[in-house]
């Protein structure tokens, strides 16, 4: 037993990483390559997303780990619900703070920053 | 201010079906929805999903295409990306105030159907606020809207959605790393007598068993009867540790999907002061409804999961039913289809007692340890809530004013039921007595500029 997973499964997982995931394990993977690209920046770094998807999906698919820190304890947060109810995905978009990344469509040229505290 | 016969909030199966029904009888309908495209969460992105998504999500997802198609042809006034932030009663019905692209507008409606569906049941576990921890629903939304999957997901919790998602991820080639299932083993025995022996109920069970088989064939490890669950990490999730069948486990992962059921989204019915009552089987507050979905407020209906969790198919039936009642009231003519829809609704719900007995909420998330955050926005712990109860607070709104629980931007959507539960546990009072946060406008945060511009326009 390694990390609570049966050895057989661990071996299989390693095999999978060796065979089709030469890149290191990422949080999120796109199943389809981007066919209709949108370019935007996050914290000054240029990223690409699929047209029509949300800012939250675009950032997650780019493996951005944290979207903001909290006003109370400055702990890091990222999207929790992806459907507009939790407000954990708040970011600053084109100078406007408190934008719900999961409810905002990503657009060409968007400048997105982490939301720090209360903003 | 524009005005229509019927207003509908929410473009999931209930809202779409209601709109089509009312339009086919010739009434004017406005449907407001937060999303950019119709479908709700269940049929999210259905009009733009590609072959890959249809392959992974299966025929139950593809079914939604017929609904959005009929809706598209219905001539309903459709207001996407529109977030309703206030509802007021008027002599002639209701006024909805909503925000769209940073500007607010109003629409007057004669009758109103709330079809805002369900939210994930709050699952406060140690570490649940870490980046990389999402609801299972969030993972499914990523799949539907962006064909994106979590690479080494550990699913924690229980319920039909968890199994469905696991099976879909297996098909995607990215099976979950593990399922940490929180169902006490005795529940399997408890649920047995509630197996629904009718075509509808057995159909659901057959579907479920096929999904489970797909997950099992893929060799996804399932840790049964998990307890003492802790999500570990500092800047993001790093591992999930727990005990299963008496043994300690630790599974390393970069993403965790939480789920132990969904509950009605009650923001609007609470705002409208509709009567609600605690339902022990669903372990949630439900608005009190007539057979056809009317609340205690005349002319205000709820259709779909917002009135009690019964799933997408029931939601569609309930949407039609509510629309027919609205039509009956406007025309004074009784609608022939009402009776058969009521029957269908009953039949479709026959699987629920089984599911409710098998998959009740996870007890550790109902009464979390003292240092677990419950209110994610204001960062209030279970211990602080228990202390407030010891200091005489015994009602949800007292705790809210003591600790700001539910006063952050989510307005209790995430923590509300968890707070009620904790107060009930600590005070020994019933959930009905503890109650729920008083919900006030605006339902979504609004800039003062936007509010001021709207006030001017409305005058």
Coordinates of N, CA and C in Angstrom, one line a residue, chain B residues 247-447:
Chain B
X247 N -9.0 1.4 8.7 CA -7.6 1.7 8.4 C -7.4 3.1 7.9
X248 N -6.2 3.7 8.3 CA -5.9 5.1 7.9 C -5.3 5.1 6.5
X249 N -5.8 6.1 5.7 CA -5.3 6.2 4.3 C -4.9 7.7 4.1
X250 N -4.0 7.9 3.1 CA -3.7 9.2 2.7 C -3.5 9.1 1.2
X251 N -4.3 9.9 0.4 CA -4.2 9.8 -1.0 C -3.7 11.2 -1.5
X252 N -2.6 11.3 -2.2 CA -2.1 12.5 -2.7 C -2.8 12.9 -3.9
X253 N -3.1 14.2 -4.0 CA -3.9 14.7 -5.2 C -3.7 16.2 -5.3
X254 N -4.0 16.7 -6.5 CA -4.0 18.2 -6.7 C -5.4 18.7 -6.8
X255 N -6.4 17.8 -6.9 CA -7.8 18.3 -6.9 C -8.7 17.3 -6.2
X256 N -9.7 18.0 -5.5 CA -10.7 17.2 -4.8 C -12.0 17.7 -5.2
X257 N -12.9 16.8 -5.5 CA -14.3 17.2 -5.8 C -15.2 16.7 -4.7
X258 N -15.9 17.7 -4.0 CA -16.8 17.4 -2.9 C -18.2 17.3 -3.4
X259 N -19.0 16.3 -2.8 CA -20.4 16.3 -3.1 C -21.1 15.4 -2.1
X260 N -22.1 15.9 -1.4 CA -23.1 15.0 -0.7 C -24.5 15.5 -0.9
X261 N -24.8 15.6 -2.2 CA -26.2 16.0 -2.5 C -26.3 17.5 -2.9
X262 N -27.5 17.8 -3.4 CA -27.8 19.1 -3.8 C -29.1 19.5 -3.0
X263 N -29.2 20.8 -2.8 CA -30.4 21.4 -2.0 C -31.0 22.5 -2.8
X264 N -32.3 22.8 -2.5 CA -33.0 23.9 -3.3 C -32.3 25.2 -3.1
X265 N -32.1 25.9 -4.2 CA -31.7 27.3 -4.2 C -32.9 28.2 -3.7
X266 N -32.9 28.7 -2.5 CA -34.0 29.3 -2.0 C -33.9 30.8 -1.9
X267 N -32.9 31.4 -2.6 CA -32.7 32.8 -2.4 C -33.9 33.7 -2.7
X268 N -34.6 33.4 -3.8 CA -35.8 34.2 -4.2 C -37.0 33.9 -3.3
X269 N -37.2 32.7 -3.1 CA -38.4 32.4 -2.2 C -38.2 32.9 -0.8
X270 N -37.0 32.9 -0.3 CA -36.7 33.5 1.0 C -36.9 35.0 0.9
X271 N -36.4 35.6 -0.1 CA -36.5 37.1 -0.3 C -38.0 37.5 -0.3
X272 N -38.8 36.6 -0.9 CA -40.2 36.9 -1.1 C -41.0 36.5 0.2
X273 N -40.3 36.0 1.2 CA -40.9 35.6 2.5 C -42.0 34.5 2.3
X274 N -41.7 33.7 1.3 CA -42.6 32.5 1.1 C -42.4 31.6 2.3
X275 N -43.4 30.8 2.7 CA -43.2 29.9 3.8 C -42.3 28.7 3.4
X276 N -41.4 28.4 4.3 CA -40.5 27.2 4.1 C -40.7 26.3 5.3
X277 N -40.4 25.1 5.1 CA -40.4 24.1 6.2 C -39.3 23.1 6.0
X278 N -38.8 22.7 7.2 CA -37.7 21.7 7.2 C -38.2 20.4 6.7
X279 N -37.5 19.8 5.8 CA -37.8 18.4 5.3 C -36.7 17.5 5.7
X280 N -37.1 16.6 6.6 CA -36.1 15.7 7.2 C -35.5 14.7 6.2
X281 N -36.3 14.3 5.3 CA -35.9 13.3 4.3 C -34.9 13.9 3.3
X282 N -35.1 15.1 2.9 CA -34.2 15.8 2.0 C -33.1 16.6 2.8
X283 N -33.3 16.6 4.1 CA -32.4 17.3 5.0 C -32.1 18.7 4.5
X284 N -33.2 19.5 4.2 CA -33.1 20.8 3.7 C -34.4 21.5 4.0
X285 N -34.4 22.9 3.9 CA -35.7 23.6 3.9 C -36.3 23.6 2.5
X286 N -37.6 23.4 2.5 CA -38.3 23.5 1.2 C -39.4 24.5 1.3
X287 N -39.6 25.3 0.2 CA -40.8 26.2 0.2 C -42.0 25.3 0.2
X288 N -43.0 25.8 0.9 CA -44.3 25.1 1.0 C -45.0 25.3 -0.3
X289 N -45.3 24.3 -1.1 CA -46.0 24.4 -2.4 C -47.3 23.7 -2.5
X290 N -48.1 24.1 -3.4 CA -49.3 23.3 -3.7 C -48.8 22.2 -4.7
X291 N -49.7 21.4 -5.0 CA -49.4 20.2 -5.9 C -48.8 20.8 -7.2
X292 N -49.2 21.9 -7.7 CA -48.8 22.5 -8.9 C -47.7 23.5 -8.8
X293 N -47.1 23.7 -7.6 CA -46.0 24.5 -7.4 C -46.2 25.9 -7.0
X294 N -47.4 26.3 -6.6 CA -47.6 27.7 -6.1 C -47.1 27.8 -4.6
X295 N -46.4 28.9 -4.4 CA -45.9 29.1 -3.0 C -47.0 29.7 -2.1
X296 N -46.7 30.1 -0.9 CA -47.6 30.8 -0.1 C -47.9 32.2 -0.6
X297 N -47.1 32.7 -1.5 CA -47.4 34.0 -2.1 C -48.2 33.8 -3.4
X298 N -49.3 34.4 -3.5 CA -50.2 34.2 -4.6 C -49.6 34.6 -5.9
X299 N -49.6 33.7 -6.9 CA -49.0 34.0 -8.2 C -47.6 33.7 -8.4
X300 N -46.9 33.3 -7.3 CA -45.5 33.0 -7.3 C -45.3 31.5 -7.2
X301 N -44.8 30.9 -8.3 CA -44.6 29.5 -8.4 C -43.1 29.1 -8.3
X302 N -42.9 27.8 -7.8 CA -41.5 27.3 -7.9 C -41.7 26.0 -8.7
X303 N -40.8 25.8 -9.7 CA -40.8 24.6 -10.5 C -39.4 24.0 -10.5
X304 N -39.3 22.7 -10.4 CA -37.9 22.1 -10.4 C -37.3 21.9 -9.1
X305 N -36.0 21.7 -9.1 CA -35.3 21.4 -7.8 C -35.4 22.4 -6.7
X306 N -35.7 23.6 -7.1 CA -35.9 24.7 -6.1 C -37.0 24.4 -5.2
X307 N -37.9 23.6 -5.5 CA -39.0 23.2 -4.7 C -38.8 21.9 -3.9
X308 N -37.6 21.3 -4.1 CA -37.4 20.0 -3.5 C -36.6 19.2 -4.6
X309 N -35.6 18.4 -4.2 CA -34.8 17.8 -5.2 C -35.5 16.5 -5.8
X310 N -35.7 16.6 -7.1 CA -36.3 15.5 -7.8 C -35.7 15.2 -9.2
X311 N -34.7 16.0 -9.5 CA -34.0 15.7 -10.8 C -34.6 16.4 -12.0
X312 N -33.8 16.3 -13.1 CA -34.1 17.0 -14.3 C -35.4 16.7 -15.0
X313 N -35.7 15.4 -15.0 CA -37.0 15.0 -15.7 C -38.2 15.6 -14.9
X314 N -38.2 15.4 -13.6 CA -39.3 16.0 -12.8 C -39.4 17.5 -13.0
X315 N -38.2 18.1 -13.1 CA -38.2 19.6 -13.2 C -38.9 20.0 -14.5
X316 N -38.7 19.3 -15.5 CA -39.4 19.6 -16.8 C -40.9 19.5 -16.7
X317 N -41.3 18.4 -16.0 CA -42.8 18.2 -15.8 C -43.3 19.3 -15.0
X318 N -42.6 19.6 -13.9 CA -43.1 20.6 -12.9 C -43.2 22.0 -13.6
X319 N -42.2 22.2 -14.5 CA -42.3 23.5 -15.3 C -43.5 23.6 -16.1
X320 N -43.8 22.6 -16.8 CA -45.1 22.6 -17.6 C -46.3 22.7 -16.8
X321 N -46.3 22.0 -15.6 CA -47.5 22.1 -14.7 C -47.7 23.5 -14.2
X322 N -46.6 24.1 -13.7 CA -46.7 25.4 -13.2 C -47.3 26.4 -14.3
X323 N -46.7 26.2 -15.5 CA -47.2 27.1 -16.6 C -48.7 26.9 -16.9
X324 N -49.1 25.6 -16.8 CA -50.5 25.4 -17.1 C -51.4 26.0 -16.0
X325 N -51.0 26.0 -14.8 CA -51.7 26.7 -13.7 C -51.8 28.2 -14.0
X326 N -50.7 28.7 -14.4 CA -50.7 30.2 -14.7 C -51.7 30.4 -15.9
X327 N -51.7 29.6 -16.9 CA -52.6 29.7 -18.0 C -54.1 29.6 -17.6
X328 N -54.3 28.6 -16.7 CA -55.7 28.4 -16.2 C -56.2 29.7 -15.5
X329 N -55.3 30.3 -14.7 CA -55.7 31.5 -14.0 C -55.9 32.7 -14.9
X330 N -55.1 32.8 -16.0 CA -55.3 33.9 -16.9 C -56.5 33.7 -17.8
X331 N -56.8 32.5 -18.2 CA -57.8 32.3 -19.2 C -59.1 31.8 -18.5
X332 N -59.0 31.4 -17.3 CA -60.2 30.8 -16.6 C -60.7 29.5 -17.2
X333 N -59.8 28.9 -18.0 CA -60.2 27.6 -18.6 C -59.3 26.5 -18.0
X334 N -59.9 25.4 -17.5 CA -59.1 24.4 -16.9 C -58.3 23.6 -18.0
X335 N -57.1 23.2 -17.7 CA -56.2 22.7 -18.7 C -56.2 21.1 -18.6
X336 N -56.5 20.5 -19.7 CA -56.7 19.0 -19.6 C -55.4 18.3 -19.2
X337 N -54.2 18.8 -19.5 CA -53.0 18.1 -19.3 C -52.6 18.0 -17.8
X338 N -53.2 18.9 -17.0 CA -52.8 19.0 -15.6 C -52.8 17.6 -14.9
X339 N -53.9 16.9 -15.0 CA -54.0 15.7 -14.3 C -52.9 14.7 -14.7
X340 N -52.6 14.5 -16.0 CA -51.6 13.5 -16.4 C -50.2 14.0 -15.9
X341 N -50.0 15.3 -15.9 CA -48.7 15.8 -15.5 C -48.4 15.5 -14.0
X342 N -49.5 15.7 -13.2 CA -49.4 15.4 -11.8 C -49.0 14.0 -11.6
X343 N -49.7 13.1 -12.3 CA -49.4 11.6 -12.2 C -47.9 11.3 -12.6
X344 N -47.5 11.9 -13.7 CA -46.1 11.7 -14.2 C -45.1 12.1 -13.1
X345 N -45.4 13.3 -12.5 CA -44.5 13.8 -11.5 C -44.4 12.9 -10.3
X346 N -45.5 12.3 -9.9 CA -45.5 11.3 -8.8 C -44.6 10.1 -9.2
X347 N -44.9 9.6 -10.4 CA -44.2 8.4 -10.8 C -42.7 8.6 -10.9
X348 N -42.3 9.8 -11.4 CA -40.9 10.1 -11.6 C -40.1 10.2 -10.2
X349 N -40.9 10.6 -9.2 CA -40.3 10.8 -7.9 C -40.1 9.5 -7.1
X350 N -40.5 8.4 -7.7 CA -40.6 7.1 -6.9 C -39.2 6.6 -6.5
X351 N -38.2 7.1 -7.1 CA -36.8 6.6 -6.8 C -36.2 7.4 -5.6
X352 N -36.9 8.5 -5.3 CA -36.3 9.4 -4.3 C -36.2 8.8 -2.9
X353 N -37.2 8.1 -2.3 CA -37.0 7.6 -1.0 C -35.8 6.6 -0.9
X354 N -35.6 5.9 -1.9 CA -34.4 5.0 -2.0 C -33.1 5.8 -1.9
X355 N -33.0 6.8 -2.8 CA -31.8 7.6 -2.8 C -31.6 8.4 -1.5
X356 N -32.7 8.9 -1.0 CA -32.5 9.6 0.3 C -32.1 8.8 1.4
X357 N -32.5 7.5 1.4 CA -32.1 6.6 2.5 C -30.7 6.1 2.3
X358 N -30.3 6.0 1.1 CA -28.9 5.5 0.8 C -27.9 6.6 0.9
X359 N -28.2 7.8 0.5 CA -27.2 8.9 0.4 C -27.6 10.1 1.3
X360 N -27.8 10.0 2.6 CA -28.0 11.2 3.4 C -26.8 12.0 3.5
X361 N -26.9 13.2 4.0 CA -25.7 14.1 4.1 C -24.6 13.4 5.0
X362 N -23.4 13.7 4.7 CA -22.2 13.2 5.5 C -22.2 13.8 6.9
X363 N -22.3 13.0 7.9 CA -22.5 13.5 9.3 C -21.3 14.5 9.7
X364 N -20.1 14.1 9.3 CA -19.0 15.0 9.7 C -19.0 16.4 9.0
X365 N -19.7 16.5 7.9 CA -19.9 17.8 7.3 C -21.1 18.6 7.8
X366 N -22.0 17.8 8.5 CA -23.1 18.5 9.1 C -22.7 19.1 10.5
X367 N -21.9 18.4 11.2 CA -21.4 19.0 12.5 C -19.9 18.9 12.5
X368 N -19.3 19.9 11.7 CA -17.8 19.9 11.6 C -17.1 20.1 12.9
X369 N -15.8 19.8 12.9 CA -14.9 20.1 14.1 C -14.8 21.6 14.3
X370 N -14.5 22.0 15.5 CA -14.5 23.4 15.9 C -13.7 24.3 15.0
X371 N -12.5 23.8 14.5 CA -11.6 24.7 13.8 C -11.9 24.7 12.3
X372 N -13.0 24.0 11.8 CA -13.3 23.9 10.4 C -14.1 25.2 10.0
X373 N -13.6 25.9 8.9 CA -14.4 27.0 8.4 C -15.7 26.6 7.9
X374 N -16.8 27.3 8.3 CA -18.1 27.0 7.8 C -18.5 28.1 6.8
X375 N -18.4 29.4 7.2 CA -18.7 30.5 6.3 C -17.4 30.8 5.6
X376 N -17.4 30.5 4.3 CA -16.2 30.7 3.5 C -15.9 32.2 3.3
X377 N -16.9 33.0 3.1 CA -16.7 34.4 2.8 C -16.1 35.2 4.0
X378 N -16.8 35.0 5.1 CA -16.4 35.8 6.3 C -15.4 35.0 7.2
X379 N -15.1 33.8 6.8 CA -14.1 32.9 7.5 C -14.5 32.7 8.9
X380 N -15.7 32.2 9.1 CA -16.2 31.9 10.5 C -16.1 30.4 10.7
X381 N -15.6 29.9 11.8 CA -15.4 28.5 12.1 C -16.7 27.9 12.8
X382 N -16.7 26.6 12.8 CA -17.8 25.9 13.5 C -17.7 26.2 15.0
X383 N -16.5 26.3 15.5 CA -16.3 26.6 16.9 C -16.9 28.0 17.3
X384 N -16.6 29.0 16.4 CA -17.2 30.3 16.7 C -18.7 30.3 16.7
X385 N -19.3 29.5 15.8 CA -20.8 29.4 15.8 C -21.3 28.8 17.1
X386 N -20.6 27.7 17.5 CA -21.0 27.0 18.7 C -20.8 28.0 19.9
X387 N -19.7 28.8 19.9 CA -19.6 29.7 21.0 C -20.7 30.7 21.0
X388 N -21.1 31.2 19.8 CA -22.2 32.2 19.8 C -23.5 31.6 20.3
X389 N -23.7 30.3 20.0 CA -24.9 29.7 20.6 C -24.8 29.6 22.1
X390 N -23.6 29.3 22.6 CA -23.5 29.3 24.1 C -23.7 30.7 24.7
X391 N -23.4 31.7 23.9 CA -23.6 33.1 24.3 C -25.0 33.6 24.0
X392 N -26.0 32.7 24.0 CA -27.4 33.0 23.8 C -27.9 33.1 22.4
X393 N -27.1 33.1 21.4 CA -27.7 33.1 20.0 C -28.3 31.7 19.8
X394 N -29.6 31.7 19.3 CA -30.2 30.4 19.1 C -31.0 30.4 17.8
X395 N -30.7 31.4 17.0 CA -31.5 31.5 15.8 C -30.5 32.0 14.7
X396 N -30.7 31.5 13.4 CA -29.8 31.8 12.3 C -29.5 33.3 12.2
X397 N -30.5 34.1 12.3 CA -30.2 35.6 12.1 C -29.4 36.2 13.3
X398 N -29.6 35.6 14.5 CA -28.8 36.2 15.6 C -27.3 35.8 15.3
X399 N -27.0 34.6 14.9 CA -25.6 34.2 14.6 C -25.1 35.1 13.5
X400 N -25.9 35.4 12.5 CA -25.5 36.2 11.4 C -25.1 37.6 11.9
X401 N -25.9 38.2 12.8 CA -25.5 39.5 13.3 C -24.3 39.5 14.3
X402 N -24.2 38.4 15.0 CA -23.0 38.2 15.9 C -21.7 38.0 15.1
X403 N -21.8 37.2 14.0 CA -20.5 36.7 13.4 C -20.3 37.0 12.0
X404 N -21.4 37.6 11.3 CA -21.4 38.0 9.9 C -21.5 36.7 9.0
X405 N -21.8 35.6 9.6 CA -22.0 34.4 8.7 C -23.2 34.7 7.7
X406 N -22.9 34.5 6.5 CA -23.9 34.7 5.5 C -24.0 36.2 5.0
X407 N -23.1 37.0 5.5 CA -23.2 38.5 5.1 C -22.1 38.8 4.1
X408 N -21.3 37.8 3.7 CA -20.3 38.0 2.6 C -21.0 38.0 1.3
X409 N -20.2 38.1 0.2 CA -20.9 38.1 -1.1 C -21.8 37.0 -1.5
X410 N -21.5 35.8 -0.9 CA -22.4 34.6 -1.4 C -23.7 34.7 -0.6
X411 N -23.8 35.5 0.4 CA -25.1 35.7 1.1 C -25.7 34.4 1.6
X412 N -24.8 33.5 2.0 CA -25.3 32.3 2.7 C -25.6 31.2 1.7
X413 N -25.5 31.4 0.4 CA -25.8 30.3 -0.6 C -24.9 29.1 -0.2
X414 N -23.7 29.3 0.2 CA -22.8 28.2 0.5 C -23.0 27.6 1.9
X415 N -23.0 28.6 2.9 CA -23.0 28.1 4.3 C -24.3 28.0 5.0
X416 N -25.4 28.6 4.4 CA -26.6 28.7 5.1 C -27.1 27.5 5.8
X417 N -27.3 26.4 5.1 CA -27.8 25.2 5.7 C -26.8 24.7 6.8
X418 N -25.5 24.8 6.6 CA -24.5 24.3 7.5 C -24.7 25.1 8.8
X419 N -24.9 26.4 8.7 CA -25.1 27.2 9.9 C -26.3 26.8 10.7
X420 N -27.5 26.6 10.0 CA -28.7 26.2 10.6 C -28.4 24.9 11.4
X421 N -27.7 24.0 10.7 CA -27.5 22.7 11.3 C -26.7 22.8 12.6
X422 N -25.6 23.6 12.5 CA -24.7 23.7 13.7 C -25.5 24.4 14.9
X423 N -26.3 25.3 14.6 CA -27.1 26.0 15.7 C -28.0 25.0 16.3
X424 N -28.7 24.2 15.4 CA -29.6 23.2 15.9 C -28.9 22.2 16.8
X425 N -27.7 21.8 16.4 CA -26.9 20.8 17.1 C -26.5 21.4 18.5
X426 N -26.0 22.6 18.5 CA -25.5 23.2 19.7 C -26.6 23.6 20.6
X427 N -27.7 24.0 20.1 CA -28.8 24.5 21.0 C -29.8 23.5 21.3
X428 N -29.8 22.4 20.6 CA -30.9 21.4 20.8 C -32.2 21.8 20.3
X429 N -32.3 22.9 19.5 CA -33.6 23.3 19.0 C -33.8 22.7 17.6
X430 N -35.1 22.7 17.1 CA -35.4 22.1 15.8 C -34.9 23.1 14.7
X431 N -34.6 22.6 13.5 CA -34.2 23.4 12.4 C -35.3 24.4 12.1
X432 N -36.5 24.1 12.2 CA -37.6 25.1 11.9 C -37.5 26.2 12.9
X433 N -37.2 25.9 14.2 CA -37.0 27.0 15.2 C -35.8 27.9 14.9
X434 N -34.7 27.2 14.6 CA -33.5 27.9 14.3 C -33.6 28.8 13.1
X435 N -34.3 28.3 12.1 CA -34.6 29.0 10.9 C -33.4 29.2 9.9
X436 N -33.6 30.2 9.1 CA -32.6 30.4 8.0 C -32.3 31.9 7.9
X437 N -31.2 32.3 7.3 CA -30.9 33.7 7.2 C -32.1 34.4 6.5
X438 N -32.3 35.7 6.9 CA -33.3 36.5 6.2 C -32.6 37.1 5.0
X439 N -33.1 36.7 3.8 CA -32.5 37.1 2.6 C -33.0 38.5 2.1
X440 N -32.1 39.4 1.8 CA -32.5 40.8 1.4 C -31.9 41.1 0.1
X441 N -32.5 42.1 -0.6 CA -32.0 42.6 -1.8 C -30.7 43.4 -1.5
X442 N -29.8 43.6 -2.5 CA -29.7 42.9 -3.7 C -29.2 41.5 -3.5
X443 N -29.8 40.5 -4.3 CA -29.4 39.1 -4.2 C -28.0 38.9 -4.7
X444 N -27.5 39.8 -5.5 CA -26.1 39.7 -6.0 C -25.5 41.0 -5.7
X445 N -24.2 41.1 -5.4 CA -23.6 42.4 -5.1 C -23.8 43.3 -6.4
X446 N -24.0 44.6 -6.1 CA -24.3 45.5 -7.1 C -23.5 46.8 -6.8
X447 N -23.0 47.5 -7.8 CA -22.3 48.7 -7.5 C -23.3 49.8 -7.2

